[in-house]
PDB file of N, CA and C in Angstrom:
ATOM      1  N   MET A   1     157.231-127.879-104.226  1.00  0.00           N
ATOM      2  CA  MET A   1     158.025-129.077-104.162  1.00  0.00           C
ATOM      3  C   MET A   1     158.299-129.514-105.595  1.00  0.00           C
ATOM      4  N   THR A   2     159.496-129.998-105.858  1.00  0.00           N
ATOM      5  CA  THR A   2     159.841-130.519-107.177  1.00  0.00           C
ATOM      6  C   THR A   2     160.306-131.958-107.049  1.00  0.00           C
ATOM      7  N   ALA A   3     160.122-132.690-108.129  1.00  0.00           N
ATOM      8  CA  ALA A   3     160.527-134.095-108.141  1.00  0.00           C
ATOM      9  C   ALA A   3     162.041-134.197-108.276  1.00  0.00           C
ATOM     10  N   ASP A   4     162.626-135.221-107.642  1.00  0.00           N
ATOM     11  CA  ASP A   4     164.062-135.462-107.760  1.00  0.00           C
ATOM     12  C   ASP A   4     164.443-135.836-109.190  1.00  0.00           C
ATOM     13  N   HIS A   5     163.562-136.550-109.860  1.00  0.00           N
ATOM     14  CA  HIS A   5     163.808-137.013-111.235  1.00  0.00           C
ATOM     15  C   HIS A   5     162.581-136.658-112.088  1.00  0.00           C
ATOM     16  N   PRO A   6     162.447-135.396-112.503  1.00  0.00           N
ATOM     17  CA  PRO A   6     161.247-134.966-113.220  1.00  0.00           C
ATOM     18  C   PRO A   6     160.948-135.787-114.474  1.00  0.00           C
ATOM     19  N   ALA A   7     161.971-136.223-115.200  1.00  0.00           N
ATOM     20  CA  ALA A   7     161.737-136.983-116.426  1.00  0.00           C
ATOM     21  C   ALA A   7     161.042-138.313-116.139  1.00  0.00           C
ATOM     22  N   ALA A   8     161.211-138.840-114.945  1.00  0.00           N
ATOM     23  CA  ALA A   8     160.622-140.130-114.589  1.00  0.00           C
ATOM     24  C   ALA A   8     159.156-140.012-114.198  1.00  0.00           C
ATOM     25  N   THR A   9     158.641-138.809-114.074  1.00  0.00           N
ATOM     26  CA  THR A   9     157.262-138.637-113.618  1.00  0.00           C
ATOM     27  C   THR A   9     156.246-138.819-114.722  1.00  0.00           C
ATOM     28  N   GLY A  10     156.652-138.769-115.967  1.00  0.00           N
ATOM     29  CA  GLY A  10     155.724-138.962-117.080  1.00  0.00           C
ATOM     30  C   GLY A  10     154.825-137.764-117.270  1.00  0.00           C
ATOM     31  N   ARG A  11     153.650-138.021-117.883  1.00  0.00           N
ATOM     32  CA  ARG A  11     152.735-136.924-118.208  1.00  0.00           C
ATOM     33  C   ARG A  11     151.393-137.070-117.509  1.00  0.00           C
ATOM     34  N   LEU A  12     151.347-137.675-116.358  1.00  0.00           N
ATOM     35  CA  LEU A  12     150.080-137.843-115.650  1.00  0.00           C
ATOM     36  C   LEU A  12     149.558-136.494-115.189  1.00  0.00           C
ATOM     37  N   ASP A  13     148.260-136.305-115.371  1.00  0.00           N
ATOM     38  CA  ASP A  13     147.624-135.071-114.924  1.00  0.00           C
ATOM     39  C   ASP A  13     147.098-135.250-113.507  1.00  0.00           C
ATOM     40  N   GLN A  14     146.500-136.413-113.242  1.00  0.00           N
ATOM     41  CA  GLN A  14     145.987-136.715-111.917  1.00  0.00           C
ATOM     42  C   GLN A  14     146.288-138.171-111.626  1.00  0.00           C
ATOM     43  N   ALA A  15     146.844-138.423-110.467  1.00  0.00           N
ATOM     44  CA  ALA A  15     147.154-139.794-110.075  1.00  0.00           C
ATOM     45  C   ALA A  15     147.361-139.842-108.573  1.00  0.00           C
ATOM     46  N   PRO A  16     146.964-140.949-107.924  1.00  0.00           N
ATOM     47  CA  PRO A  16     147.234-141.077-106.489  1.00  0.00           C
ATOM     48  C   PRO A  16     148.733-141.258-106.250  1.00  0.00           C
ATOM     49  N   VAL A  17     149.219-140.672-105.180  1.00  0.00           N
ATOM     50  CA  VAL A  17     150.636-140.795-104.840  1.00  0.00           C
ATOM     51  C   VAL A  17     150.785-141.032-103.352  1.00  0.00           C
ATOM     52  N   ASP A  18     151.880-141.656-102.973  1.00  0.00           N
ATOM     53  CA  ASP A  18     152.279-141.785-101.579  1.00  0.00           C
ATOM     54  C   ASP A  18     153.516-140.935-101.391  1.00  0.00           C
ATOM     55  N   VAL A  19     153.534-140.135-100.346  1.00  0.00           N
ATOM     56  CA  VAL A  19     154.654-139.244-100.096  1.00  0.00           C
ATOM     57  C   VAL A  19     155.187-139.503 -98.696  1.00  0.00           C
ATOM     58  N   SER A  20     156.490-139.651 -98.573  1.00  0.00           N
ATOM     59  CA  SER A  20     157.143-139.742 -97.272  1.00  0.00           C
ATOM     60  C   SER A  20     158.047-138.532 -97.134  1.00  0.00           C
ATOM     61  N   ILE A  21     157.911-137.825 -96.038  1.00  0.00           N
ATOM     62  CA  ILE A  21     158.722-136.639 -95.810  1.00  0.00           C
ATOM     63  C   ILE A  21     159.627-136.910 -94.620  1.00  0.00           C
ATOM     64  N   THR A  22     160.919-136.790 -94.831  1.00  0.00           N
ATOM     65  CA  THR A  22     161.892-136.978 -93.763  1.00  0.00           C
ATOM     66  C   THR A  22     162.070-135.652 -93.041  1.00  0.00           C
ATOM     67  N   THR A  23     161.790-135.660 -91.733  1.00  0.00           N
ATOM     68  CA  THR A  23     161.898-134.430 -90.959  1.00  0.00           C
ATOM     69  C   THR A  23     163.149-134.391 -90.088  1.00  0.00           C
ATOM     70  N   ALA A  24     163.757-135.554 -89.842  1.00  0.00           N
ATOM     71  CA  ALA A  24     164.970-135.618 -89.027  1.00  0.00           C
ATOM     72  C   ALA A  24     165.707-136.909 -89.360  1.00  0.00           C
ATOM     73  N   THR A  25     167.005-136.892 -89.174  1.00  0.00           N
ATOM     74  CA  THR A  25     167.807-138.099 -89.373  1.00  0.00           C
ATOM     75  C   THR A  25     168.856-138.189 -88.282  1.00  0.00           C
ATOM     76  N   VAL A  26     169.267-139.412 -88.000  1.00  0.00           N
ATOM     77  CA  VAL A  26     170.376-139.660 -87.085  1.00  0.00           C
ATOM     78  C   VAL A  26     171.212-140.775 -87.688  1.00  0.00           C
ATOM     79  N   ARG A  27     172.484-140.804 -87.365  1.00  0.00           N
ATOM     80  CA  ARG A  27     173.386-141.819 -87.900  1.00  0.00           C
ATOM     81  C   ARG A  27     174.010-142.611 -86.756  1.00  0.00           C
ATOM     82  N   ASN A  28     174.431-143.837 -87.087  1.00  0.00           N
ATOM     83  CA  ASN A  28     175.139-144.686 -86.126  1.00  0.00           C
ATOM     84  C   ASN A  28     174.353-144.898 -84.840  1.00  0.00           C
ATOM     85  N   VAL A  29     173.113-145.343 -84.985  1.00  0.00           N
ATOM     86  CA  VAL A  29     172.261-145.606 -83.828  1.00  0.00           C
ATOM     87  C   VAL A  29     171.843-147.071 -83.832  1.00  0.00           C
ATOM     88  N   LEU A  30     171.372-147.519 -82.699  1.00  0.00           N
ATOM     89  CA  LEU A  30     170.744-148.837 -82.612  1.00  0.00           C
ATOM     90  C   LEU A  30     169.258-148.658 -82.891  1.00  0.00           C
ATOM     91  N   ALA A  31     168.691-149.573 -83.660  1.00  0.00           N
ATOM     92  CA  ALA A  31     167.270-149.498 -83.972  1.00  0.00           C
ATOM     93  C   ALA A  31     166.678-150.895 -83.892  1.00  0.00           C
ATOM     94  N   VAL A  32     165.425-150.959 -83.463  1.00  0.00           N
ATOM     95  CA  VAL A  32     164.692-152.222 -83.375  1.00  0.00           C
ATOM     96  C   VAL A  32     163.319-152.013 -83.996  1.00  0.00           C
ATOM     97  N   PRO A  33     162.643-153.093 -84.389  1.00  0.00           N
ATOM     98  CA  PRO A  33     161.255-152.946 -84.842  1.00  0.00           C
ATOM     99  C   PRO A  33     160.408-152.360 -83.713  1.00  0.00           C
ATOM    100  N   VAL A  34     159.483-151.484 -84.067  1.00  0.00           N
ATOM    101  CA  VAL A  34     158.637-150.838 -83.060  1.00  0.00           C
ATOM    102  C   VAL A  34     157.919-151.874 -82.202  1.00  0.00           C
ATOM    103  N   ASN A  35     157.481-152.994 -82.804  1.00  0.00           N
ATOM    104  CA  ASN A  35     156.743-153.971 -82.015  1.00  0.00           C
ATOM    105  C   ASN A  35     157.631-154.793 -81.080  1.00  0.00           C
ATOM    106  N   ALA A  36     158.933-154.525 -81.052  1.00  0.00           N
ATOM    107  CA  ALA A  36     159.818-155.148 -80.067  1.00  0.00           C
ATOM    108  C   ALA A  36     159.775-154.386 -78.740  1.00  0.00           C
ATOM    109  N   LEU A  37     159.236-153.172 -78.756  1.00  0.00           N
ATOM    110  CA  LEU A  37     159.159-152.377 -77.523  1.00  0.00           C
ATOM    111  C   LEU A  37     158.114-152.949 -76.578  1.00  0.00           C
ATOM    112  N   LEU A  38     158.464-153.020 -75.319  1.00  0.00           N
ATOM    113  CA  LEU A  38     157.546-153.449 -74.259  1.00  0.00           C
ATOM    114  C   LEU A  38     157.328-152.274 -73.321  1.00  0.00           C
ATOM    115  N   ALA A  39     156.073-151.897 -73.099  1.00  0.00           N
ATOM    116  CA  ALA A  39     155.758-150.821 -72.165  1.00  0.00           C
ATOM    117  C   ALA A  39     155.905-151.351 -70.750  1.00  0.00           C
ATOM    118  N   LEU A  40     156.618-150.621 -69.913  1.00  0.00           N
ATOM    119  CA  LEU A  40     156.824-151.021 -68.524  1.00  0.00           C
ATOM    120  C   LEU A  40     155.746-150.428 -67.631  1.00  0.00           C
ATOM    121  N   ALA A  41     155.333-151.164 -66.604  1.00  0.00           N
ATOM    122  CA  ALA A  41     154.262-150.729 -65.710  1.00  0.00           C
ATOM    123  C   ALA A  41     154.571-149.381 -65.062  1.00  0.00           C
ATOM    124  N   GLY A  42     155.815-149.136 -64.712  1.00  0.00           N
ATOM    125  CA  GLY A  42     156.195-147.885 -64.069  1.00  0.00           C
ATOM    126  C   GLY A  42     156.494-146.768 -65.051  1.00  0.00           C
ATOM    127  N   GLY A  43     156.277-147.012 -66.324  1.00  0.00           N
ATOM    128  CA  GLY A  43     156.589-146.031 -67.363  1.00  0.00           C
ATOM    129  C   GLY A  43     157.862-146.414 -68.088  1.00  0.00           C
ATOM    130  N   GLY A  44     158.012-145.937 -69.278  1.00  0.00           N
ATOM    131  CA  GLY A  44     159.189-146.232 -70.085  1.00  0.00           C
ATOM    132  C   GLY A  44     159.025-147.507 -70.883  1.00  0.00           C
ATOM    133  N   TYR A  45     160.134-147.921 -71.492  1.00  0.00           N
ATOM    134  CA  TYR A  45     160.116-149.077 -72.384  1.00  0.00           C
ATOM    135  C   TYR A  45     161.287-150.004 -72.116  1.00  0.00           C
ATOM    136  N   ALA A  46     161.141-151.242 -72.590  1.00  0.00           N
ATOM    137  CA  ALA A  46     162.219-152.226 -72.544  1.00  0.00           C
ATOM    138  C   ALA A  46     162.125-153.058 -73.815  1.00  0.00           C
ATOM    139  N   VAL A  47     163.197-153.768 -74.102  1.00  0.00           N
ATOM    140  CA  VAL A  47     163.173-154.811 -75.133  1.00  0.00           C
ATOM    141  C   VAL A  47     163.570-156.104 -74.438  1.00  0.00           C
ATOM    142  N   GLU A  48     163.104-157.225 -74.986  1.00  0.00           N
ATOM    143  CA  GLU A  48     163.436-158.528 -74.427  1.00  0.00           C
ATOM    144  C   GLU A  48     164.620-159.084 -75.200  1.00  0.00           C
ATOM    145  N   GLU A  49     165.769-159.109 -74.556  1.00  0.00           N
ATOM    146  CA  GLU A  49     166.992-159.600 -75.183  1.00  0.00           C
ATOM    147  C   GLU A  49     167.073-161.116 -75.043  1.00  0.00           C
ATOM    148  N   VAL A  50     167.564-161.766 -76.083  1.00  0.00           N
ATOM    149  CA  VAL A  50     167.829-163.202 -76.041  1.00  0.00           C
ATOM    150  C   VAL A  50     169.338-163.370 -75.964  1.00  0.00           C
ATOM    151  N   GLU A  51     169.822-163.852 -74.819  1.00  0.00           N
ATOM    152  CA  GLU A  51     171.262-164.033 -74.636  1.00  0.00           C
ATOM    153  C   GLU A  51     171.738-165.271 -75.382  1.00  0.00           C
ATOM    154  N   ARG A  52     173.038-165.395 -75.555  1.00  0.00           N
ATOM    155  CA  ARG A  52     173.611-166.531 -76.293  1.00  0.00           C
ATOM    156  C   ARG A  52     173.203-167.876 -75.711  1.00  0.00           C
ATOM    157  N   ALA A  53     173.062-167.948 -74.416  1.00  0.00           N
ATOM    158  CA  ALA A  53     172.671-169.211 -73.765  1.00  0.00           C
ATOM    159  C   ALA A  53     171.169-169.471 -73.909  1.00  0.00           C
ATOM    160  N   GLY A  54     170.446-168.572 -74.577  1.00  0.00           N
ATOM    161  CA  GLY A  54     169.015-168.751 -74.761  1.00  0.00           C
ATOM    162  C   GLY A  54     168.168-168.121 -73.673  1.00  0.00           C
ATOM    163  N   LEU A  55     168.806-167.532 -72.661  1.00  0.00           N
ATOM    164  CA  LEU A  55     168.061-166.868 -71.597  1.00  0.00           C
ATOM    165  C   LEU A  55     167.497-165.549 -72.104  1.00  0.00           C
ATOM    166  N   HIS A  56     166.331-165.183 -71.572  1.00  0.00           N
ATOM    167  CA  HIS A  56     165.683-163.930 -71.956  1.00  0.00           C
ATOM    168  C   HIS A  56     165.756-162.967 -70.772  1.00  0.00           C
ATOM    169  N   GLN A  57     166.032-161.698 -71.069  1.00  0.00           N
ATOM    170  CA  GLN A  57     166.007-160.691 -70.008  1.00  0.00           C
ATOM    171  C   GLN A  57     165.522-159.369 -70.588  1.00  0.00           C
ATOM    172  N   LEU A  58     164.849-158.576 -69.737  1.00  0.00           N
ATOM    173  CA  LEU A  58     164.396-157.262 -70.167  1.00  0.00           C
ATOM    174  C   LEU A  58     165.523-156.257 -70.015  1.00  0.00           C
ATOM    175  N   VAL A  59     165.673-155.401 -71.032  1.00  0.00           N
ATOM    176  CA  VAL A  59     166.677-154.343 -71.019  1.00  0.00           C
ATOM    177  C   VAL A  59     165.940-153.030 -71.215  1.00  0.00           C
ATOM    178  N   GLY A  60     166.032-152.138 -70.221  1.00  0.00           N
ATOM    179  CA  GLY A  60     165.384-150.834 -70.321  1.00  0.00           C
ATOM    180  C   GLY A  60     165.999-150.008 -71.434  1.00  0.00           C
ATOM    181  N   VAL A  61     165.149-149.317 -72.192  1.00  0.00           N
ATOM    182  CA  VAL A  61     165.628-148.495 -73.300  1.00  0.00           C
ATOM    183  C   VAL A  61     164.960-147.132 -73.274  1.00  0.00           C
ATOM    184  N   SER A  62     165.641-146.180 -73.853  1.00  0.00           N
ATOM    185  CA  SER A  62     165.061-144.878 -74.170  1.00  0.00           C
ATOM    186  C   SER A  62     164.834-144.872 -75.666  1.00  0.00           C
ATOM    187  N   VAL A  63     163.722-144.298 -76.091  1.00  0.00           N
ATOM    188  CA  VAL A  63     163.420-144.276 -77.519  1.00  0.00           C
ATOM    189  C   VAL A  63     163.779-142.920 -78.104  1.00  0.00           C
ATOM    190  N   GLY A  64     164.137-142.953 -79.374  1.00  0.00           N
ATOM    191  CA  GLY A  64     164.464-141.730 -80.107  1.00  0.00           C
ATOM    192  C   GLY A  64     163.501-141.578 -81.270  1.00  0.00           C
ATOM    193  N   LEU A  65     164.057-141.446 -82.457  1.00  0.00           N
ATOM    194  CA  LEU A  65     163.240-141.243 -83.645  1.00  0.00           C
ATOM    195  C   LEU A  65     162.518-142.519 -84.073  1.00  0.00           C
ATOM    196  N   PHE A  66     161.296-142.352 -84.538  1.00  0.00           N
ATOM    197  CA  PHE A  66     160.507-143.440 -85.109  1.00  0.00           C
ATOM    198  C   PHE A  66     160.527-143.287 -86.621  1.00  0.00           C
ATOM    199  N   ASP A  67     160.695-144.400 -87.331  1.00  0.00           N
ATOM    200  CA  ASP A  67     160.628-144.398 -88.792  1.00  0.00           C
ATOM    201  C   ASP A  67     159.350-145.123 -89.192  1.00  0.00           C
ATOM    202  N   ASP A  68     158.322-144.350 -89.485  1.00  0.00           N
ATOM    203  CA  ASP A  68     157.030-144.939 -89.826  1.00  0.00           C
ATOM    204  C   ASP A  68     157.100-145.770 -91.102  1.00  0.00           C
ATOM    205  N   ALA A  69     157.971-145.398 -92.026  1.00  0.00           N
ATOM    206  CA  ALA A  69     158.055-146.109 -93.305  1.00  0.00           C
ATOM    207  C   ALA A  69     158.585-147.528 -93.135  1.00  0.00           C
ATOM    208  N   THR A  70     159.519-147.727 -92.205  1.00  0.00           N
ATOM    209  CA  THR A  70     160.121-149.055 -92.025  1.00  0.00           C
ATOM    210  C   THR A  70     159.658-149.750 -90.747  1.00  0.00           C
ATOM    211  N   GLY A  71     158.949-149.021 -89.865  1.00  0.00           N
ATOM    212  CA  GLY A  71     158.499-149.620 -88.618  1.00  0.00           C
ATOM    213  C   GLY A  71     159.615-149.816 -87.608  1.00  0.00           C
ATOM    214  N   MET A  72     160.659-149.002 -87.692  1.00  0.00           N
ATOM    215  CA  MET A  72     161.793-149.100 -86.781  1.00  0.00           C
ATOM    216  C   MET A  72     161.809-147.908 -85.833  1.00  0.00           C
ATOM    217  N   VAL A  73     162.468-148.090 -84.688  1.00  0.00           N
ATOM    218  CA  VAL A  73     162.612-147.025 -83.709  1.00  0.00           C
ATOM    219  C   VAL A  73     164.042-147.022 -83.181  1.00  0.00           C
ATOM    220  N   GLN A  74     164.581-145.851 -82.992  1.00  0.00           N
ATOM    221  CA  GLN A  74     165.914-145.685 -82.409  1.00  0.00           C
ATOM    222  C   GLN A  74     165.835-145.977 -80.918  1.00  0.00           C
ATOM    223  N   VAL A  75     166.770-146.770 -80.393  1.00  0.00           N
ATOM    224  CA  VAL A  75     166.800-147.081 -78.963  1.00  0.00           C
ATOM    225  C   VAL A  75     168.205-146.864 -78.414  1.00  0.00           C
ATOM    226  N   SER A  76     168.259-146.553 -77.131  1.00  0.00           N
ATOM    227  CA  SER A  76     169.545-146.452 -76.441  1.00  0.00           C
ATOM    228  C   SER A  76     169.338-146.922 -75.010  1.00  0.00           C
ATOM    229  N   GLY A  77     170.415-147.361 -74.403  1.00  0.00           N
ATOM    230  CA  GLY A  77     170.339-147.832 -73.032  1.00  0.00           C
ATOM    231  C   GLY A  77     171.630-148.506 -72.628  1.00  0.00           C
ATOM    232  N   GLY A  78     171.870-148.572 -71.351  1.00  0.00           N
ATOM    233  CA  GLY A  78     173.113-149.119 -70.826  1.00  0.00           C
ATOM    234  C   GLY A  78     173.366-150.574 -71.149  1.00  0.00           C
ATOM    235  N   GLY A  79     172.331-151.362 -71.325  1.00  0.00           N
ATOM    236  CA  GLY A  79     172.528-152.781 -71.567  1.00  0.00           C
ATOM    237  C   GLY A  79     172.426-153.172 -73.029  1.00  0.00           C
ATOM    238  N   LEU A  80     172.566-152.204 -73.930  1.00  0.00           N
ATOM    239  CA  LEU A  80     172.408-152.486 -75.354  1.00  0.00           C
ATOM    240  C   LEU A  80     173.731-152.421 -76.098  1.00  0.00           C
ATOM    241  N   ALA A  81     173.846-153.263 -77.117  1.00  0.00           N
ATOM    242  CA  ALA A  81     175.010-153.234 -78.003  1.00  0.00           C
ATOM    243  C   ALA A  81     174.587-153.765 -79.365  1.00  0.00           C
ATOM    244  N   ALA A  82     175.285-153.340 -80.379  1.00  0.00           N
ATOM    245  CA  ALA A  82     175.012-153.832 -81.728  1.00  0.00           C
ATOM    246  C   ALA A  82     175.175-155.350 -81.765  1.00  0.00           C
ATOM    247  N   GLY A  83     174.286-155.999 -82.473  1.00  0.00           N
ATOM    248  CA  GLY A  83     174.373-157.451 -82.620  1.00  0.00           C
ATOM    249  C   GLY A  83     173.536-158.241 -81.629  1.00  0.00           C
ATOM    250  N   GLN A  84     173.017-157.594 -80.606  1.00  0.00           N
ATOM    251  CA  GLN A  84     172.159-158.306 -79.668  1.00  0.00           C
ATOM    252  C   GLN A  84     170.868-158.703 -80.370  1.00  0.00           C
ATOM    253  N   ARG A  85     170.300-159.812 -79.943  1.00  0.00           N
ATOM    254  CA  ARG A  85     169.031-160.269 -80.501  1.00  0.00           C
ATOM    255  C   ARG A  85     167.910-159.889 -79.554  1.00  0.00           C
ATOM    256  N   VAL A  86     166.816-159.381 -80.119  1.00  0.00           N
ATOM    257  CA  VAL A  86     165.646-159.035 -79.306  1.00  0.00           C
ATOM    258  C   VAL A  86     164.444-159.785 -79.848  1.00  0.00           C
ATOM    259  N   VAL A  87     163.486-160.012 -78.963  1.00  0.00           N
ATOM    260  CA  VAL A  87     162.274-160.715 -79.332  1.00  0.00           C
ATOM    261  C   VAL A  87     161.351-159.752 -80.062  1.00  0.00           C
ATOM    262  N   VAL A  88     160.815-160.234 -81.187  1.00  0.00           N
ATOM    263  CA  VAL A  88     159.831-159.483 -81.961  1.00  0.00           C
ATOM    264  C   VAL A  88     158.617-160.394 -82.125  1.00  0.00           C
ATOM    265  N   PRO A  89     157.441-159.956 -81.659  1.00  0.00           N
ATOM    266  CA  PRO A  89     156.267-160.811 -81.777  1.00  0.00           C
ATOM    267  C   PRO A  89     155.930-161.126 -83.234  1.00  0.00           C
ATOM    268  N   ALA A  90     155.396-162.301 -83.471  1.00  0.00           N
ATOM    269  CA  ALA A  90     154.937-162.661 -84.813  1.00  0.00           C
ATOM    270  C   ALA A  90     153.754-161.794 -85.186  1.00  0.00           C
ATOM    271  N   THR A  91     153.684-161.415 -86.454  1.00  0.00           N
ATOM    272  CA  THR A  91     152.564-160.572 -86.881  1.00  0.00           C
ATOM    273  C   THR A  91     151.580-161.345 -87.702  1.00  0.00           C
TER     274      THR A  91
END
């Protein structure tokens, strides 16, 4: 493996490092924080959508790629659209 910017690495002989390796990518997807996922009793997942009127409803989702670095997960489902608000628990 080589560094993208070798000149920026300096002259360290030994140092702790964090490495993230991207194994797959997707474009133009919907993504939510992982902790927005709700496990359903019958299996699968949902997110809790907050409608404009303030009503909450569960929307079933299928999950795709997880991004461990950002804590996001790709989701898809019939009741989803860009711009919808979902509930994310406080951490």
